[in-house]
CSV table of C-alpha atoms in Angstrom, one decimal:
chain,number,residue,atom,x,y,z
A,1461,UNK,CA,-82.7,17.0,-11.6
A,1462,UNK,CA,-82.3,17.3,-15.3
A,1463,UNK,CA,-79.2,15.6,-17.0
A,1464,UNK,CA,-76.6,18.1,-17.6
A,1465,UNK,CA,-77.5,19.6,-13.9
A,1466,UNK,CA,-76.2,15.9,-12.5
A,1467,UNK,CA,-73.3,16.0,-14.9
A,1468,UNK,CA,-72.7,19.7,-13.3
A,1469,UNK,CA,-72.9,18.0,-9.9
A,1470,UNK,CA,-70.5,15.0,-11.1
A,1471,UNK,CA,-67.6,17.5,-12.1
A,1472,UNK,CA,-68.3,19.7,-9.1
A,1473,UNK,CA,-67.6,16.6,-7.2
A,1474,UNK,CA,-64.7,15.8,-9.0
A,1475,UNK,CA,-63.2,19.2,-8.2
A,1476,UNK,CA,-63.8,18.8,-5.0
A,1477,UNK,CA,-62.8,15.0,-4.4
A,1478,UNK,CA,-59.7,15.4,-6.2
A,1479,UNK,CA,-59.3,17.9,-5.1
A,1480,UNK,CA,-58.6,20.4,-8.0
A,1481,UNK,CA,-57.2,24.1,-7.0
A,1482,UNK,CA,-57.7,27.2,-8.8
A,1483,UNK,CA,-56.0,27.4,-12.1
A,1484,UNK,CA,-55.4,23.2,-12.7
A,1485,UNK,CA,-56.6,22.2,-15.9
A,1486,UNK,CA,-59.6,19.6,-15.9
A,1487,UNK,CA,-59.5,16.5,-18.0
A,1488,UNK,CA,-60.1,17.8,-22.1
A,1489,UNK,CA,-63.9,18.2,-23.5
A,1490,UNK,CA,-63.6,14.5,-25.1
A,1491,UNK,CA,-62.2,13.0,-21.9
A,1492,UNK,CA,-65.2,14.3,-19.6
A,1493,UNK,CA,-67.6,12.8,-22.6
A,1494,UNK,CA,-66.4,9.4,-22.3
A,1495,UNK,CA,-65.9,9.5,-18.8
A,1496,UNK,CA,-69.5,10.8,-17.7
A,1497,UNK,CA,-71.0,9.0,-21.0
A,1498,UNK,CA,-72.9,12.0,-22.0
A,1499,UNK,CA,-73.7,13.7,-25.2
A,1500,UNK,CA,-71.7,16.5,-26.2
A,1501,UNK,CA,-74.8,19.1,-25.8
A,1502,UNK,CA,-75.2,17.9,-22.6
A,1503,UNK,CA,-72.0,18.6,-21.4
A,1504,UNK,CA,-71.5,21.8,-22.7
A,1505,UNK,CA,-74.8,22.3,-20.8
A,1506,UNK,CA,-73.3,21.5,-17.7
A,1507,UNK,CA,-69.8,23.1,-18.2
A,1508,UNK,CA,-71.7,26.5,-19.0
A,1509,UNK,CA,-73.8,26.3,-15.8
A,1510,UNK,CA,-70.4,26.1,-13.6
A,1511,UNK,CA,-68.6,28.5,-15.7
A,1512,UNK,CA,-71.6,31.0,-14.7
A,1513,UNK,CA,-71.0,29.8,-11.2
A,1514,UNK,CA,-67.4,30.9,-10.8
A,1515,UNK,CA,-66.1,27.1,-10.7
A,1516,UNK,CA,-64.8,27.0,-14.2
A,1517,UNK,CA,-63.4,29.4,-16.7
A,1518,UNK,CA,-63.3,27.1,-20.6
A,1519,UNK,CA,-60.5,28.8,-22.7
A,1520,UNK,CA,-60.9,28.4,-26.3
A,1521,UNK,CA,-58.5,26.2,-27.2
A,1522,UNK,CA,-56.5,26.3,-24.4
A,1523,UNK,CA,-58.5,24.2,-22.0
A,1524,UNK,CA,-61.0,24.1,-18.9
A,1525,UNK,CA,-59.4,25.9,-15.8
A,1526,UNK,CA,-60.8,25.3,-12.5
A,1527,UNK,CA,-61.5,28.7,-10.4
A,1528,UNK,CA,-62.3,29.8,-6.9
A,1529,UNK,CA,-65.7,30.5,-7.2
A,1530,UNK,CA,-67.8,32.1,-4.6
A,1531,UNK,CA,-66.9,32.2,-1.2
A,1532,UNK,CA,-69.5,31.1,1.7
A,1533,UNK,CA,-71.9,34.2,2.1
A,1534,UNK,CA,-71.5,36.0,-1.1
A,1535,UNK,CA,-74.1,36.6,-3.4
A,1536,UNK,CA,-72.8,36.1,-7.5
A,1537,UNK,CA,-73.9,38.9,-9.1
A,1538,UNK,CA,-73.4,37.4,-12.8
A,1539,UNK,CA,-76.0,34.5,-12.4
A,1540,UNK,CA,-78.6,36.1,-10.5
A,1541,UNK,CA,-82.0,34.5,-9.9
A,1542,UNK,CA,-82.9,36.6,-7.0
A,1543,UNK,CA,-81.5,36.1,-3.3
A,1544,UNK,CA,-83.5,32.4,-2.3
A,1545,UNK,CA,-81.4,30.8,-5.3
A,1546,UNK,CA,-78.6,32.7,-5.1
A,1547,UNK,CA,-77.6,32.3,-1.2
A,1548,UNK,CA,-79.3,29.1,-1.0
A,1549,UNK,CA,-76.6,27.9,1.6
A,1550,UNK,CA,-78.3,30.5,3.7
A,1551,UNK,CA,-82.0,30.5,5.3
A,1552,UNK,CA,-83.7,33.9,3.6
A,1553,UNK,CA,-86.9,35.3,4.9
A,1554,UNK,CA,-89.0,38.5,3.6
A,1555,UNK,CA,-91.4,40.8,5.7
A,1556,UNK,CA,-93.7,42.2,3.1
A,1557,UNK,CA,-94.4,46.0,3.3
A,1558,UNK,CA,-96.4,46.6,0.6
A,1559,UNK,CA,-97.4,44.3,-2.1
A,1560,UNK,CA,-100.3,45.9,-4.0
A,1561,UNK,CA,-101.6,47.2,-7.9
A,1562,UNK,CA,-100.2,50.7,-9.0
A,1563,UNK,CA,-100.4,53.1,-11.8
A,1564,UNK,CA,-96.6,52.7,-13.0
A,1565,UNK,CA,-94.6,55.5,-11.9
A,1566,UNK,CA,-92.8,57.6,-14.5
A,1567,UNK,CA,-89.2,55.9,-14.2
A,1568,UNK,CA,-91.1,52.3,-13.6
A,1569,UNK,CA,-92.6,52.9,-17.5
A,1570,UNK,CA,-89.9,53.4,-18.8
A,1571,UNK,CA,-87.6,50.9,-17.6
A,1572,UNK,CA,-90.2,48.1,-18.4
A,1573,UNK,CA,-91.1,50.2,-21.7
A,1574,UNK,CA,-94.9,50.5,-20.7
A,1575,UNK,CA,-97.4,52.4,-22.6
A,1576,UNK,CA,-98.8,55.3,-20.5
A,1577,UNK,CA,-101.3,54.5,-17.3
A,1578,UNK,CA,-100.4,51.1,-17.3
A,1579,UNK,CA,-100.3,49.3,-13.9
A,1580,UNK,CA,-97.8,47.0,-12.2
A,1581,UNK,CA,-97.4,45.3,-9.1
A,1582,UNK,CA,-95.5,47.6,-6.4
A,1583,UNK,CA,-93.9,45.1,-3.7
A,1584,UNK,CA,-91.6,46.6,-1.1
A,1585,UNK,CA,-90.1,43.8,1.0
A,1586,UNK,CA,-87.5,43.6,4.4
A,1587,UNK,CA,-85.5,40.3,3.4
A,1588,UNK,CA,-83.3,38.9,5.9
A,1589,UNK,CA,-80.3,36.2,5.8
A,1590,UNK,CA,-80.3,33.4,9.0
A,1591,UNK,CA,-82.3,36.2,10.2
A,1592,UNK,CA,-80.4,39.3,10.3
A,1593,UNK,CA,-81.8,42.3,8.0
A,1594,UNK,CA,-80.3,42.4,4.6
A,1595,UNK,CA,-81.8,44.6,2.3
A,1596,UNK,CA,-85.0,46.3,1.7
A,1597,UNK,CA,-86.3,45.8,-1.4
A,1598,UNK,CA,-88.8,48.0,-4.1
A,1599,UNK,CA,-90.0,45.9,-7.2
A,1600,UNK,CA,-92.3,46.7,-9.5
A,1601,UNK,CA,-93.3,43.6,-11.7
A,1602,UNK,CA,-95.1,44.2,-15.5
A,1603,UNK,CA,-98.6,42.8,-15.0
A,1604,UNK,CA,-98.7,41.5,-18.7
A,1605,UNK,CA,-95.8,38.7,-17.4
A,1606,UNK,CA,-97.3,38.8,-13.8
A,1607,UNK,CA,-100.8,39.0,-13.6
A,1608,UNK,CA,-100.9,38.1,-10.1
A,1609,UNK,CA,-99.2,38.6,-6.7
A,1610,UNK,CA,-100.6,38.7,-3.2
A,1611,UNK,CA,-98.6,38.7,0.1
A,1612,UNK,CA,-98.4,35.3,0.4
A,1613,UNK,CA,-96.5,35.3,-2.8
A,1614,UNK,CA,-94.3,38.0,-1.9
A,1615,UNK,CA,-93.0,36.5,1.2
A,1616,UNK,CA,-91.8,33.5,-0.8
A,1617,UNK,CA,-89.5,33.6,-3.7
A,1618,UNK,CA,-91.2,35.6,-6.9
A,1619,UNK,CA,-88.7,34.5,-9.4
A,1620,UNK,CA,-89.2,30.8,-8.5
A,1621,UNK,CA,-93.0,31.7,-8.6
A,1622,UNK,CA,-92.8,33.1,-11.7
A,1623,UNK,CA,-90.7,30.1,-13.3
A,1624,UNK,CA,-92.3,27.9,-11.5
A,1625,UNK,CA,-95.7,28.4,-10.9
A,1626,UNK,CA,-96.3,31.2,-14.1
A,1627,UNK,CA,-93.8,29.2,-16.0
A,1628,UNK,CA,-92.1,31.8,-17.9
A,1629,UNK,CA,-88.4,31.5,-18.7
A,1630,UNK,CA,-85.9,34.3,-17.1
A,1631,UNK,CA,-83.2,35.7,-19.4
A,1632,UNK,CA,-81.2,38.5,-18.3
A,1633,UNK,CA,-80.9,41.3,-15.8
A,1634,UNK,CA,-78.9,45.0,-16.2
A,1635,UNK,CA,-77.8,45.3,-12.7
A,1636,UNK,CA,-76.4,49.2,-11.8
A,1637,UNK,CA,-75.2,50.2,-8.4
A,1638,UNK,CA,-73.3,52.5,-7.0
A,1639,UNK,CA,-72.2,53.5,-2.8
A,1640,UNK,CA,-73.9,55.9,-1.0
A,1641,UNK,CA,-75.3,56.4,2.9
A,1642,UNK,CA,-78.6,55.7,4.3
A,1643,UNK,CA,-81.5,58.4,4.9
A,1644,UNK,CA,-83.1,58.2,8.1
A,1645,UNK,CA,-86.0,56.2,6.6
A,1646,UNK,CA,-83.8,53.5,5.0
A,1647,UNK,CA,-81.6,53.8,8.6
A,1648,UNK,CA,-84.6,53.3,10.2
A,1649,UNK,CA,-86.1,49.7,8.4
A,1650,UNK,CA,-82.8,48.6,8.2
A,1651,UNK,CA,-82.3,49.4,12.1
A,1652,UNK,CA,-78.9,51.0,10.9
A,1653,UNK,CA,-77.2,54.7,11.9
A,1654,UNK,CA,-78.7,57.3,10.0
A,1655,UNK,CA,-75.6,57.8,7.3
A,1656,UNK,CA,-74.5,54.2,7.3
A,1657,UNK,CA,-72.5,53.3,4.4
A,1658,UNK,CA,-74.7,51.2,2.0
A,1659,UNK,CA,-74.9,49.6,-1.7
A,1660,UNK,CA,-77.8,50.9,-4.1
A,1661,UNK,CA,-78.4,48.4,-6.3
A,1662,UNK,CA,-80.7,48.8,-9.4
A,1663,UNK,CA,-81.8,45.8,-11.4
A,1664,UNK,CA,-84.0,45.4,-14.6
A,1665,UNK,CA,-84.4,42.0,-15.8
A,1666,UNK,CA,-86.2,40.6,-18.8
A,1667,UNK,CA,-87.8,37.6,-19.9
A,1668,UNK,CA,-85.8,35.0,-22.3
A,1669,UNK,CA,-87.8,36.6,-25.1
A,1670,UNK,CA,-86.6,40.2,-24.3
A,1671,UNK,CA,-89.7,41.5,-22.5
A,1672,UNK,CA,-88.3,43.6,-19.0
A,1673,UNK,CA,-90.7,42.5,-16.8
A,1674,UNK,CA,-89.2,43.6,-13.3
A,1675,UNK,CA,-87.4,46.7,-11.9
A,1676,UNK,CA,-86.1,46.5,-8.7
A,1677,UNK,CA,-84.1,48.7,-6.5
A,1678,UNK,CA,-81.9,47.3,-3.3
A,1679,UNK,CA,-80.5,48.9,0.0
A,1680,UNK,CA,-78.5,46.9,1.5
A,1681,UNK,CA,-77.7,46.6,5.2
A,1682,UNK,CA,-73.7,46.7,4.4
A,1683,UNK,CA,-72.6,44.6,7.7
A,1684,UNK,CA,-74.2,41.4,5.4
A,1685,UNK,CA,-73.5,42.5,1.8
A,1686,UNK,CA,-71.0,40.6,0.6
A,1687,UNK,CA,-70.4,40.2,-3.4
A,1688,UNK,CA,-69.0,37.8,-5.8
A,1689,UNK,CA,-68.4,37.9,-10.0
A,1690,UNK,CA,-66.4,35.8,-11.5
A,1691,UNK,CA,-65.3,38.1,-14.4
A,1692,UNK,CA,-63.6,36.8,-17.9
A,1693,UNK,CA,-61.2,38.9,-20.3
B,1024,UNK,CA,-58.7,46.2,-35.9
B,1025,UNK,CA,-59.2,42.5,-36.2
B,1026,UNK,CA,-62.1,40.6,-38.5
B,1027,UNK,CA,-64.4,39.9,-35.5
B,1028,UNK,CA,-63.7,43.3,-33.7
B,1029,UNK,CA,-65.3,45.0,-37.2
B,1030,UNK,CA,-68.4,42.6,-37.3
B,1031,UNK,CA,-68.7,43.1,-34.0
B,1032,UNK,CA,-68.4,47.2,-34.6
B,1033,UNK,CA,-71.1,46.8,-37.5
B,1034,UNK,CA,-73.2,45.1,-35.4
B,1035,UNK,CA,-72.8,48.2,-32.7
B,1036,UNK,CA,-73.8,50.5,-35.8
B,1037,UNK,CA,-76.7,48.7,-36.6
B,1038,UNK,CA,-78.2,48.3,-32.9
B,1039,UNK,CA,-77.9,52.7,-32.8
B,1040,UNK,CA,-78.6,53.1,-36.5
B,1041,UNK,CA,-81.4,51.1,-36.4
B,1042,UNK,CA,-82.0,52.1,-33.4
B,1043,UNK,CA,-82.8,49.0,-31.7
B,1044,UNK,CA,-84.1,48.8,-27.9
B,1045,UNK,CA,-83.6,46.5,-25.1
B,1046,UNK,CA,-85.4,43.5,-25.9
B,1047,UNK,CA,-85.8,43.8,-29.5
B,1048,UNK,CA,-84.4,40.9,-31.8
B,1049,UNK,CA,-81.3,41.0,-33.8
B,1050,UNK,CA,-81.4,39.1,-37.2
B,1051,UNK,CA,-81.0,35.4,-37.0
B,1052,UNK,CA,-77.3,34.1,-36.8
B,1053,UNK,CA,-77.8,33.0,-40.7
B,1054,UNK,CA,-79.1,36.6,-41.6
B,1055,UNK,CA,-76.1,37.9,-40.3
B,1056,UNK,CA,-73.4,35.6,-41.8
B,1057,UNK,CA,-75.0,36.6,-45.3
B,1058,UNK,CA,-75.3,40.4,-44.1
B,1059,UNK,CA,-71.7,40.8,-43.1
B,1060,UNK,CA,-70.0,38.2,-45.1
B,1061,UNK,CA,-68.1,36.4,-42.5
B,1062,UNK,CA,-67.9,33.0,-41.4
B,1063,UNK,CA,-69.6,31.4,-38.6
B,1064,UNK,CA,-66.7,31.6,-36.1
B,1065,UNK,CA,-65.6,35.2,-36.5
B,1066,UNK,CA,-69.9,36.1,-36.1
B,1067,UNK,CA,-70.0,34.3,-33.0
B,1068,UNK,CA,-66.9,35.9,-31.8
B,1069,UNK,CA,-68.0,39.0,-32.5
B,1070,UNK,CA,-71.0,38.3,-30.7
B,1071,UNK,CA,-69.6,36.6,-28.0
B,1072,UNK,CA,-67.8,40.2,-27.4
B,1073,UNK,CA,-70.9,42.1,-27.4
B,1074,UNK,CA,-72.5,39.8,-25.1
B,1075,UNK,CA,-69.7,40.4,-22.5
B,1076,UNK,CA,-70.4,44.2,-23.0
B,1077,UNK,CA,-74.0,43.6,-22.3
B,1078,UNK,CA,-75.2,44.7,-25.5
B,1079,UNK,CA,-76.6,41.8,-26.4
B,1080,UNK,CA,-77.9,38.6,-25.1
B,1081,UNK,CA,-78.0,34.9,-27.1
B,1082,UNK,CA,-81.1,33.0,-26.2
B,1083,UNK,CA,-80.5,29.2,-26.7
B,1084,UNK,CA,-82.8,28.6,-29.2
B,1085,UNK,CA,-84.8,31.8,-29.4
B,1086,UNK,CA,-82.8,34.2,-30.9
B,1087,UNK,CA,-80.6,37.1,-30.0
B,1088,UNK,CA,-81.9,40.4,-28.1
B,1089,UNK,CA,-80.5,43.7,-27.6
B,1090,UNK,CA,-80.0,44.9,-24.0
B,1091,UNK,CA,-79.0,48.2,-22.5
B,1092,UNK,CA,-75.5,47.7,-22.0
B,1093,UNK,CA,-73.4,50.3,-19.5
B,1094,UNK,CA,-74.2,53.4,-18.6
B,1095,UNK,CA,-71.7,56.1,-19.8
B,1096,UNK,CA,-69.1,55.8,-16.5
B,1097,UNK,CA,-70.1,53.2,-15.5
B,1098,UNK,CA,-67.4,50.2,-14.9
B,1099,UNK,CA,-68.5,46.9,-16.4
B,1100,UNK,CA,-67.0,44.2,-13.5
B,1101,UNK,CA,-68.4,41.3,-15.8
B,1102,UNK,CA,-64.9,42.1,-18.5
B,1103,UNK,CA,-62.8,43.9,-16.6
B,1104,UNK,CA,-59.7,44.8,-18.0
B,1105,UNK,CA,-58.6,47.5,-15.7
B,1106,UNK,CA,-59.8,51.0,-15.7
B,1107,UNK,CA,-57.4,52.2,-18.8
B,1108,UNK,CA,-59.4,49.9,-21.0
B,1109,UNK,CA,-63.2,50.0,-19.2
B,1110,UNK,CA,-63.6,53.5,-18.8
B,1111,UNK,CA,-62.1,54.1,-22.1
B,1112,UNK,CA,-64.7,56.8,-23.0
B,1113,UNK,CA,-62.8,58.8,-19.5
B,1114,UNK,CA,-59.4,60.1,-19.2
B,1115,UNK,CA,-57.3,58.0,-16.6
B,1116,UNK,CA,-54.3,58.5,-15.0
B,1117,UNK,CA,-52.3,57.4,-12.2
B,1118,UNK,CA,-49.9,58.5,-9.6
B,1119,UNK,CA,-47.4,55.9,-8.5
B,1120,UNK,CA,-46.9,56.0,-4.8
B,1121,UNK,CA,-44.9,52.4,-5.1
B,1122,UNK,CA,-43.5,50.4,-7.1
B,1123,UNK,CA,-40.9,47.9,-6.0
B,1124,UNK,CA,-40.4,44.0,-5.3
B,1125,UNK,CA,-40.5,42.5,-2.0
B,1126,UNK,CA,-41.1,39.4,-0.5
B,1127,UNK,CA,-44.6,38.1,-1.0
B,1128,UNK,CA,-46.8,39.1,2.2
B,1129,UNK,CA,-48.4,36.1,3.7
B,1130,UNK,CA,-52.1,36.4,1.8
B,1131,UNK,CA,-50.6,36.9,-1.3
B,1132,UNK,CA,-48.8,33.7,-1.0
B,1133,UNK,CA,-52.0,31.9,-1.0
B,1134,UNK,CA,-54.0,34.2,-3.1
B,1135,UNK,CA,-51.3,33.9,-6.3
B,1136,UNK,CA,-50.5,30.2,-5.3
B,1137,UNK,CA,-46.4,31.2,-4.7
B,1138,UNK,CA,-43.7,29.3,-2.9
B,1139,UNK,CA,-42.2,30.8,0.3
B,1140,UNK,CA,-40.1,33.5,-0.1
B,1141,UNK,CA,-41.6,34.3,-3.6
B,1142,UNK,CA,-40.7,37.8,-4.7
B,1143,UNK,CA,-43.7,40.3,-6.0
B,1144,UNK,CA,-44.1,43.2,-7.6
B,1145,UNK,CA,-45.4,45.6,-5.5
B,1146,UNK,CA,-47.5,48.4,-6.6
B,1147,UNK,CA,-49.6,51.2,-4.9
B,1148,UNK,CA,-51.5,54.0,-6.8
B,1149,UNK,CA,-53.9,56.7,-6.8
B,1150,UNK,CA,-55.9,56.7,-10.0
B,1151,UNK,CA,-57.8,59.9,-11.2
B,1152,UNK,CA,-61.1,59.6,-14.0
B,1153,UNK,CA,-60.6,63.3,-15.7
B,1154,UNK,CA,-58.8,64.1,-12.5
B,1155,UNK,CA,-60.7,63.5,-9.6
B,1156,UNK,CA,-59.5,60.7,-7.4
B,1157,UNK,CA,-60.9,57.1,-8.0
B,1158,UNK,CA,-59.6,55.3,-6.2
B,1159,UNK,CA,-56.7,53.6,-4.6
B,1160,UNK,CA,-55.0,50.2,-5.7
B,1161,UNK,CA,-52.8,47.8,-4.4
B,1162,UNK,CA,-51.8,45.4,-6.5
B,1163,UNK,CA,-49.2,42.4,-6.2
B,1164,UNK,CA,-47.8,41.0,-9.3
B,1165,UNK,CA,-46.3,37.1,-9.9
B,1166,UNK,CA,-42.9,37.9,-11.0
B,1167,UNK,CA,-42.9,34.6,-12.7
B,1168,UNK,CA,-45.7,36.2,-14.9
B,1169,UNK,CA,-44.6,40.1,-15.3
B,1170,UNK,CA,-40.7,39.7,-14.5
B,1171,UNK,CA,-40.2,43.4,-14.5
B,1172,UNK,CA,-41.8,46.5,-13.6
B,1173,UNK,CA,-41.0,50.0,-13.0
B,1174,UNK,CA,-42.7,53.4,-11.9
B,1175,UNK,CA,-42.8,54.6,-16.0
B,1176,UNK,CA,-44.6,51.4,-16.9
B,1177,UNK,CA,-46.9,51.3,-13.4
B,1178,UNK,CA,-48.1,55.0,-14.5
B,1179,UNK,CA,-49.6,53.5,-17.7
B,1180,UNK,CA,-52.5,51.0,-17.5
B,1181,UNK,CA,-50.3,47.7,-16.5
B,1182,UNK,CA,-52.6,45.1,-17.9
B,1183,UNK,CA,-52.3,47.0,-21.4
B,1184,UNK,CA,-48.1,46.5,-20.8
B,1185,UNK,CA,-48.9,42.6,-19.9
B,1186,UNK,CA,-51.0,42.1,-22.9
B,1187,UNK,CA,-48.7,44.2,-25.4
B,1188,UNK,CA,-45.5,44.0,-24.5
B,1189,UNK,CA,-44.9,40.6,-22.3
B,1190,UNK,CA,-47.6,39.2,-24.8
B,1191,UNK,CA,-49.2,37.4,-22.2
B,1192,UNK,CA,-52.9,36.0,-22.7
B,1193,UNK,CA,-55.6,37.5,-19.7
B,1194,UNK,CA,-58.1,34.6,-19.2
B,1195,UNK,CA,-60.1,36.2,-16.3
B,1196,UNK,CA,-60.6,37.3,-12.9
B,1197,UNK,CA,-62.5,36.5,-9.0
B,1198,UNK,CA,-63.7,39.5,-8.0
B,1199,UNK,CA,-64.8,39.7,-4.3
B,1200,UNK,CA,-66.5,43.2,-3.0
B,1201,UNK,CA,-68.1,44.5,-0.1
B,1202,UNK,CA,-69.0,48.3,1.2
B,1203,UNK,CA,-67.2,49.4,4.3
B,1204,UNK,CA,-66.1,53.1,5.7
B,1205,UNK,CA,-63.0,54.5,5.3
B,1206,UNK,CA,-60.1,54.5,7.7
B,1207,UNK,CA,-57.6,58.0,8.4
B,1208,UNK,CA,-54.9,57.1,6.1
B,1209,UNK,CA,-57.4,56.0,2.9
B,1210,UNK,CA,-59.2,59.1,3.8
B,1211,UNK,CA,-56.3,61.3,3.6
B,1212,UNK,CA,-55.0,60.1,0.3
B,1213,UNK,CA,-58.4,59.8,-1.6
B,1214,UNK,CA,-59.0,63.5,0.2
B,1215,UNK,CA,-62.3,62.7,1.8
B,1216,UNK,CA,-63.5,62.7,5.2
B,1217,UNK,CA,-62.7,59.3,7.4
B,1218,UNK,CA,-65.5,57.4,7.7
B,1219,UNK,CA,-66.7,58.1,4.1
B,1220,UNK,CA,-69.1,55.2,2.8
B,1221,UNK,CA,-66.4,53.0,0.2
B,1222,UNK,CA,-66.5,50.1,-1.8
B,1223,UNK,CA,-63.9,47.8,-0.8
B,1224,UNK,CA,-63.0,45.3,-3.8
B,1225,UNK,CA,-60.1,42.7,-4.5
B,1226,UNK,CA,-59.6,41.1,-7.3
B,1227,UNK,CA,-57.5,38.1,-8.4
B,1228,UNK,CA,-56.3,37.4,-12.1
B,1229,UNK,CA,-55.3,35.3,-13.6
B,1230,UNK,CA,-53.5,34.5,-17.5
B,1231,UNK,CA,-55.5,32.0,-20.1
B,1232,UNK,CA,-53.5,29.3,-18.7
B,1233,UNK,CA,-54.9,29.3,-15.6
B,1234,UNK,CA,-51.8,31.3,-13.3
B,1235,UNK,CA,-52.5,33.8,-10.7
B,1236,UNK,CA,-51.0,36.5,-11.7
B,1237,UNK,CA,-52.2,39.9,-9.9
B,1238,UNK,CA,-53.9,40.3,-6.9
B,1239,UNK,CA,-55.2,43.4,-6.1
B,1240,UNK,CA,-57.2,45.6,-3.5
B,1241,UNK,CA,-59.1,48.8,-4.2
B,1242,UNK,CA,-60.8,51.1,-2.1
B,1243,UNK,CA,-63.3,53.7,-3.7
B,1244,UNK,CA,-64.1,57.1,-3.8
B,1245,UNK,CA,-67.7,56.3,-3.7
B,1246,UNK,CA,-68.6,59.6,-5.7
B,1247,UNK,CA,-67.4,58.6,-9.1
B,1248,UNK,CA,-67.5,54.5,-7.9
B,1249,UNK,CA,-70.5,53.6,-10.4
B,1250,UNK,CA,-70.9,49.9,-11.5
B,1251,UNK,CA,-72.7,47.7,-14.0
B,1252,UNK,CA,-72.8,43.8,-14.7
B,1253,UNK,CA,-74.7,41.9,-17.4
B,1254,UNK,CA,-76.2,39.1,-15.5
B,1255,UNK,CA,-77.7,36.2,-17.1
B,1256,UNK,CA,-79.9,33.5,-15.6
């Protein structure tokens, strides 16, 4: 665990302990820096991390506020790495479809801005939450950031394998969505009526040095789509 | 128009002048105090702003990169400052079916943090983008906070009358959202048929000093319901 994520953990725990509701102010900036005896950088570090996470909202120079934050289940859509990180209090599983080399389709190029005939990797996955079906999922992943995927891979986490394993940093996503109902082959992976209500969820993200590397688009069984952003003025 | 809300307007000229894509760099912090003349607080305010819209993202340490931003009608749920001031490029308008105070309902109690027996402002509307229906809201305002409201005032955009005219300070909001089907009576007044696909979604706001202020409840017409979040990692 790297410093300011313990620090993180350290005021997380003080919320908690306290315990601190939504909307009482937490100790000032100078007051947490003597108290957790960390640099400055360090704590602003960790304060950032649980602002992203809902816990925290910093006014400027008003003071840090605690908030509600996410509750059991949801998925934060501001701070997403991907479903394994994001409902980490939940076990998630993936039956891999299709996971194979394509010629980028037409919207595909454009959304990762690739030059014409250019290939990426085409995964379609079933992921499911404690076990129950929660989405099927279509990526298609830029082969110049991910030269390699097999099965194996897919069935895992790919964002964890790419920072982990490929070591490249993840910046940003666009995420677009939008309700609509099911066809009868989305009804049918996702064991759902025909004309189910659902989410379509569209997501590009991009590498910490603005390359879009992944496109993705969700369906989400509803009955375990659950949502969560902690929004600021 | 304040300093940073014309840097930050400049900068908006530049990205479409230019024009800059998603994932291309921005000049360095430096370049852009000399470009614009401004000091370092107003630039990073500015920029701060455009990050929030998703037109930009800050890379600690590697630079700043331009992203897609919104979609035109799109909502953007990471600033959300009603639909007046989100939708902005879109005509808005609102009929008010009620607007009176009562005694807090028990969830509201908890969700705004009141005592018992705790008045509310009670507010129920249909709002139309370019007039078709949106959606319907429900909203439950701390009288301690907004101390009067009428029917005039709740066919206006009320956060707009907060800011403006009560001169209180928005700090930020837990939003909470799930798709669901619609029941008889939401079906009858957003004029669709029941068991239309919806997004249900409830948000609680509160002011920069950390008091819960509104809570509200929205339910969609999922035909012009179309979202958009800048998500970070």
């Amino acid at each position: 665990m790297l410093k300011y994520e313990s620090v993180a953990q350290a005021i997380r725990r003080l919320i908690y302990d306290t315990p601190l509701q939504a909307g009482d102010k937490l100790p000032s900036l100078a007051t947490l820096k003597v108290q957790f005896q960390v640099s400055k950088s360090t704590l602003l570090k960790a304060l950032h991390m649980l602002e992203k996470e809902g816990l925290l909202h910093q006014a400027h120079g008003s003071g840090i506020y605690v908030r509600n934050g996410k509750r059991p289940g949801y998925m934060n859509l501001f701070t997403s790495n991907g479903f394994s990180d994001d409902l980490n209090d939940h076990h998630i599983t993936s039956t891999v479809l299709n996971c194979e080399k394509i010629r980028a389709p037409h919207r595909v190029k454009t959304h990762l801005q690739l030059q014409d005939e250019a290939d990426v990797y085409y995964v379609k996955r079933i992921r499911y939450i404690d076990g129950a079906i929660l989405c099927i999922e279509t990526s298609y992943f830029n082969v110049d950031v991910v030269p390699f995927l097999d099965h194996t891979l897919a069935e895992g986490s790919i964002f964890d394998y790419i920072e982990q394993q490929l070591k490249i940093k993840i910046g940003y996503s666009d995420i677009y969505f939008n309700v609509d109902t099911l066809d009868a082959d989305e009804a049918n992976l996702l064991k759902q009526p025909t004309g189910s209500p659902t989410l379509r969820y569209e997501q590009q993200s991009y590498t910490n040095t603005g390359i879009p590397f992944d496109d993705s688009h969700i369906v989400f069984n509803h009955e375990h789509a659950h949502f969560y952003i902690p929004s600021v003025k």
